[in-house]
Tab-separated table of C-alpha atoms in Angstrom:
chain	number	residue	atom	x	y	z
H	1	MET	CA	-18.885	-5.645	33.528
H	2	SER	CA	-21.244	-4.111	30.845
H	3	PHE	CA	-20.446	-2.228	28.052
H	4	ASP	CA	-20.408	1.279	28.799
H	5	LEU	CA	-21.938	3.796	26.170
H	6	THR	CA	-20.372	6.686	27.610
H	7	ILE	CA	-16.889	5.523	27.445
H	8	PHE	CA	-17.801	4.318	23.883
H	9	TRP	CA	-18.869	7.433	22.624
H	10	ASP	CA	-16.247	9.523	24.524
H	11	GLN	CA	-13.314	7.767	22.732
H	12	LEU	CA	-15.270	7.830	19.330
H	13	MET	CA	-14.964	11.331	19.442
H	14	SER	CA	-11.690	11.769	20.679
H	15	PRO	CA	-9.155	13.262	18.476
H	16	VAL	CA	-6.736	10.715	19.591
H	17	TYR	CA	-8.291	8.073	17.987
H	18	LEU	CA	-8.588	10.472	14.838
H	19	GLN	CA	-5.119	11.077	14.914
H	20	GLY	CA	-4.469	7.396	15.201
H	21	ALA	CA	-6.607	6.681	12.168
H	22	LEU	CA	-4.926	9.380	9.871
H	23	LEU	CA	-1.568	8.047	10.766
H	24	ALA	CA	-2.464	4.778	9.720
H	25	VAL	CA	-3.988	5.716	6.192
H	26	LEU	CA	-0.634	7.879	5.851
H	27	VAL	CA	1.461	4.970	6.464
H	28	ALA	CA	-0.364	2.853	4.002
H	29	LEU	CA	-0.450	5.388	1.145
H	30	GLY	CA	2.993	6.168	1.865
H	31	SER	CA	4.052	2.510	1.791
H	32	LEU	CA	1.860	1.521	-1.164
H	33	VAL	CA	3.441	4.556	-3.475
H	34	LEU	CA	6.791	3.193	-2.701
H	35	ALA	CA	5.700	-0.332	-3.345
H	36	ILE	CA	4.356	0.633	-6.744
H	37	ALA	CA	7.464	2.718	-7.564
H	38	ILE	CA	9.790	-0.747	-6.641
H	39	GLY	CA	7.194	-2.786	-7.963
H	40	LEU	CA	7.057	-1.490	-11.380
H	41	ALA	CA	10.526	-1.687	-11.639
H	42	MET	CA	10.930	-4.973	-10.465
H	43	ALA	CA	8.290	-5.990	-12.860
H	44	LEU	CA	9.787	-4.500	-15.727
H	45	MET	CA	12.511	-5.892	-14.886
H	46	LYS	CA	11.019	-9.622	-14.775
H	47	ARG	CA	10.078	-8.750	-18.364
H	48	SER	CA	13.663	-7.708	-19.700
H	49	GLU	CA	15.810	-10.179	-21.605
H	50	ASN	CA	18.830	-8.966	-19.782
H	51	LYS	CA	19.504	-12.041	-17.469
H	52	VAL	CA	21.253	-9.974	-14.603
H	53	ALA	CA	18.171	-7.743	-14.632
H	54	LEU	CA	15.866	-10.936	-14.504
H	55	ALA	CA	18.075	-12.377	-11.710
H	56	ALA	CA	17.740	-9.387	-9.800
H	57	ALA	CA	14.328	-8.862	-9.765
H	58	ASN	CA	13.486	-12.654	-8.943
H	59	THR	CA	15.701	-12.642	-6.230
H	60	TYR	CA	14.143	-9.338	-4.578
H	61	VAL	CA	10.476	-11.013	-5.319
H	62	TRP	CA	11.803	-14.046	-3.625
H	63	PHE	CA	13.945	-12.427	-0.320
H	64	PHE	CA	10.938	-10.186	0.346
H	65	ARG	CA	8.154	-12.624	0.154
H	66	ALA	CA	10.121	-14.692	2.513
H	67	LEU	CA	10.359	-12.227	5.396
H	68	PRO	CA	7.621	-11.123	7.898
H	69	SER	CA	6.790	-7.657	7.506
H	70	MET	CA	7.233	-7.401	11.433
H	71	LEU	CA	10.969	-8.429	11.253
H	72	MET	CA	11.004	-5.810	8.359
H	73	LEU	CA	9.941	-3.238	11.158
H	74	VAL	CA	12.161	-3.939	13.442
H	75	ILE	CA	15.357	-4.375	11.056
H	76	CYS	CA	14.436	-0.496	9.538
H	77	TRP	CA	13.960	0.814	12.733
H	78	ASN	CA	16.733	-0.913	15.247
H	79	ALA	CA	19.134	-2.166	12.730
H	80	LEU	CA	19.217	0.734	9.780
H	81	PRO	CA	20.261	3.596	12.120
H	82	GLN	CA	23.382	1.149	13.293
H	83	LEU	CA	24.687	0.603	9.681
H	84	ILE	CA	23.855	3.673	7.934
H	85	PRO	CA	24.697	7.033	9.561
H	86	ALA	CA	22.072	9.015	7.961
H	87	PHE	CA	19.185	7.166	9.368
H	88	ARG	CA	20.696	8.349	12.932
H	89	ALA	CA	19.184	11.843	12.185
H	90	ASP	CA	16.098	13.391	13.443
H	91	TRP	CA	13.935	13.107	10.353
H	92	TYR	CA	13.800	9.387	10.773
H	93	SER	CA	11.084	8.680	12.793
H	94	PRO	CA	8.748	5.439	13.697
H	95	PHE	CA	6.342	6.733	10.719
H	96	VAL	CA	9.569	6.693	8.287
H	97	ALA	CA	10.433	3.631	9.377
H	98	ALA	CA	7.227	1.904	8.922
H	99	VAL	CA	6.844	3.216	5.617
H	100	ILE	CA	9.825	2.145	4.022
H	101	ALA	CA	9.669	-1.533	6.052
H	102	LEU	CA	6.172	-1.972	4.580
H	103	GLY	CA	6.530	-0.477	1.073
H	104	VAL	CA	9.912	-2.350	0.698
H	105	SER	CA	8.160	-5.763	1.638
H	106	GLU	CA	4.763	-5.288	-0.326
H	107	ALA	CA	6.877	-4.562	-3.294
H	108	ALA	CA	7.631	-7.706	-4.240
H	109	TYR	CA	3.534	-8.902	-4.277
H	110	VAL	CA	2.667	-5.419	-5.945
H	111	ALA	CA	5.640	-6.543	-8.542
H	112	GLU	CA	3.542	-9.503	-9.455
H	113	MET	CA	0.348	-7.706	-9.567
H	114	LEU	CA	1.862	-5.257	-11.833
H	115	ARG	CA	3.418	-7.420	-14.103
H	116	SER	CA	0.516	-9.872	-14.790
H	117	ALA	CA	-1.295	-6.277	-15.719
H	118	ILE	CA	1.149	-5.444	-18.126
H	119	MET	CA	0.985	-9.107	-19.696
H	120	ALA	CA	-2.649	-8.697	-19.857
H	121	VAL	CA	-2.542	-6.123	-22.198
H	122	ASP	CA	-3.225	-7.143	-25.653
H	123	ASP	CA	-0.021	-7.187	-27.678
H	124	GLY	CA	-1.907	-5.906	-30.749
H	125	GLN	CA	-2.087	-2.745	-28.965
H	126	ARG	CA	1.390	-2.312	-28.912
H	127	LEU	CA	1.940	-3.378	-32.230
H	128	ALA	CA	-0.671	-0.909	-33.480
H	129	ALA	CA	0.662	1.906	-31.649
H	130	ARG	CA	4.017	0.971	-33.262
H	131	ALA	CA	2.507	1.018	-36.582
H	132	LEU	CA	1.122	4.482	-35.621
H	133	GLY	CA	5.048	5.740	-35.141
H	134	MET	CA	4.927	5.716	-31.598
H	135	THR	CA	8.613	5.080	-29.646
H	136	PRO	CA	8.442	2.116	-27.551
H	137	VAL	CA	8.556	4.728	-24.362
H	138	GLN	CA	5.687	6.510	-25.949
H	139	THR	CA	3.695	2.894	-26.556
H	140	PHE	CA	4.352	2.070	-22.606
H	141	LEU	CA	3.420	5.408	-21.185
H	142	LYS	CA	0.442	6.205	-23.674
H	143	VAL	CA	-1.022	2.525	-24.252
H	144	VAL	CA	-0.037	0.036	-22.123
H	145	VAL	CA	0.236	1.921	-18.688
H	146	PRO	CA	-3.623	3.328	-18.815
H	147	GLN	CA	-4.823	-0.388	-19.634
H	148	ALA	CA	-2.686	-1.776	-17.403
H	149	THR	CA	-3.857	0.678	-14.684
H	150	ARG	CA	-7.280	-0.283	-15.191
H	151	ILE	CA	-6.421	-3.845	-14.697
H	152	ALA	CA	-4.241	-3.692	-11.373
H	153	ILE	CA	-6.799	-0.957	-9.822
H	154	PRO	CA	-8.642	-3.859	-7.942
H	155	SER	CA	-5.560	-5.465	-6.941
H	156	LEU	CA	-3.994	-2.651	-5.542
H	157	GLY	CA	-7.097	-1.339	-3.915
H	158	ASN	CA	-7.203	-4.747	-1.897
H	159	GLU	CA	-3.343	-4.165	-1.317
H	160	LEU	CA	-4.158	-0.558	0.207
H	161	ILE	CA	-6.737	-2.148	2.207
H	162	ALA	CA	-4.294	-5.070	3.547
H	163	LEU	CA	-1.791	-1.996	4.172
H	164	VAL	CA	-4.401	-0.048	6.457
H	165	LYS	CA	-4.476	-3.354	8.414
H	166	LEU	CA	-1.155	-4.153	8.263
H	167	THR	CA	-0.213	-0.673	10.152
H	168	ALA	CA	-1.145	-2.133	13.504
H	169	ILE	CA	2.032	-4.157	13.815
H	170	ALA	CA	3.787	-0.948	13.621
H	171	SER	CA	3.099	-0.545	17.312
H	172	VAL	CA	6.006	-2.692	18.005
H	173	ILE	CA	8.035	0.253	16.608
H	174	SER	CA	6.375	2.541	19.043
H	175	LEU	CA	4.048	4.524	15.931
H	176	GLN	CA	1.104	6.046	17.387
H	177	GLU	CA	-1.491	4.439	14.846
H	178	LEU	CA	-4.982	3.494	15.488
H	179	MET	CA	-4.443	-0.199	17.189
H	180	ARG	CA	-1.687	1.449	19.495
H	181	VAL	CA	-3.963	4.141	20.437
H	182	ALA	CA	-6.682	1.678	21.320
H	183	THR	CA	-3.800	-0.678	23.367
H	184	ILE	CA	-2.804	2.053	25.091
H	185	GLY	CA	-6.667	3.105	26.201
H	186	VAL	CA	-6.921	-0.609	27.112
H	187	GLN	CA	-4.064	-0.902	29.316
H	188	ALA	CA	-5.066	2.301	31.288
H	189	THR	CA	-8.677	1.701	31.981
H	190	PHE	CA	-8.848	-2.389	31.182
H	191	ARG	CA	-11.986	-1.513	29.362
H	192	TYR	CA	-11.495	-3.888	25.886
H	193	ALA	CA	-14.516	-3.824	24.804
H	194	GLU	CA	-15.165	0.031	24.492
H	195	TYR	CA	-11.828	0.945	23.023
H	196	TYR	CA	-11.549	-2.062	20.702
H	197	ALA	CA	-15.169	-0.999	19.442
H	198	VAL	CA	-13.913	1.917	18.530
H	199	ALA	CA	-11.049	0.798	16.602
H	200	ILE	CA	-13.412	-1.615	14.717
H	201	ILE	CA	-15.473	1.472	13.985
H	202	TYR	CA	-12.739	3.492	12.521
H	203	TYR	CA	-11.364	0.672	10.693
H	204	LEU	CA	-14.695	0.095	8.769
H	205	VAL	CA	-15.051	3.640	7.925
H	206	ILE	CA	-11.440	3.802	6.397
H	207	VAL	CA	-12.123	0.704	4.226
H	208	SER	CA	-15.510	1.953	3.197
H	209	LEU	CA	-13.965	5.286	2.036
H	210	ILE	CA	-10.972	3.202	0.232
H	211	MET	CA	-13.665	0.976	-1.651
H	212	ILE	CA	-15.893	3.967	-2.768
H	213	VAL	CA	-12.419	6.025	-3.839
H	214	GLN	CA	-11.344	2.532	-5.515
H	215	SER	CA	-14.906	2.347	-7.335
H	216	VAL	CA	-14.733	5.775	-8.427
H	217	ILE	CA	-10.859	5.473	-9.929
H	218	GLU	CA	-12.028	2.222	-11.664
H	219	LYS	CA	-14.958	3.515	-13.633
H	220	ARG	CA	-12.721	6.441	-14.615
H	221	PHE	CA	-10.156	4.269	-16.079
H	222	GLN	CA	-12.349	1.916	-17.752
H	223	TRP	CA	-13.748	4.896	-19.776
H	224	THR	CA	-9.763	6.409	-20.466
H	225	SER	CA	-8.971	2.595	-21.126
H	226	LYS	CA	-11.994	2.077	-23.830
H	227	GLN	CA	-11.113	5.789	-25.489
H	228	GLN	CA	-7.508	4.830	-25.755
H	229	LYS	CA	-8.181	1.670	-27.505
H	230	VAL	CA	-10.358	3.316	-29.988
H	231	ARG	CA	-7.790	5.890	-30.761
H	232	VAL	CA	-4.799	3.228	-31.439
H	233	THR	CA	-6.851	0.793	-33.420
H	234	LYS	CA	-8.181	3.266	-35.807
């Protein structure tokens, strides 16, 4: 059986694949936003002098690092509706379950990325900001966050790419993402090469676009960080 270009091109231009790719990207973005929100809280708690907060953050990171992402997916989709009545409503879809599962799981890793980025900001910058009369909150938001963001962007970009690929396992809860679409086509036609080749093309395009956007953001925050440093040290 040879590679059929007609099938390949038909599927490449199919709106079903485009919808699957878009869904994969949306799940990855939603998961990353949730992971950053939780991860930032965990990172700040791990830097806290409060022993309870520190213990809670360490426990969270330890626990969710130990659980496979696929296990979190099936727990969120199958177990949560049994335990919490609110998750039995119509709004709770495979998309929402995937975002929650992947976001909560990846937050354990994002927490360490953000903590290391915050720690990488020179303490002299904080002291200079306090000397200028800034409050601790102002110092964090106006001095630490811009510089820590610049440091964290490469790691977060890699995390987003990893999440796009990780959405493939969401097929276990019937999410119609890119890999699920390809698999359904293969099961119907047994044309493995053509359908999986289309999935490869879409993944390459998605990752390439993420890398371009990441590069633009890195340049933007590099400029912002330099300007911020000049203002604080004056």
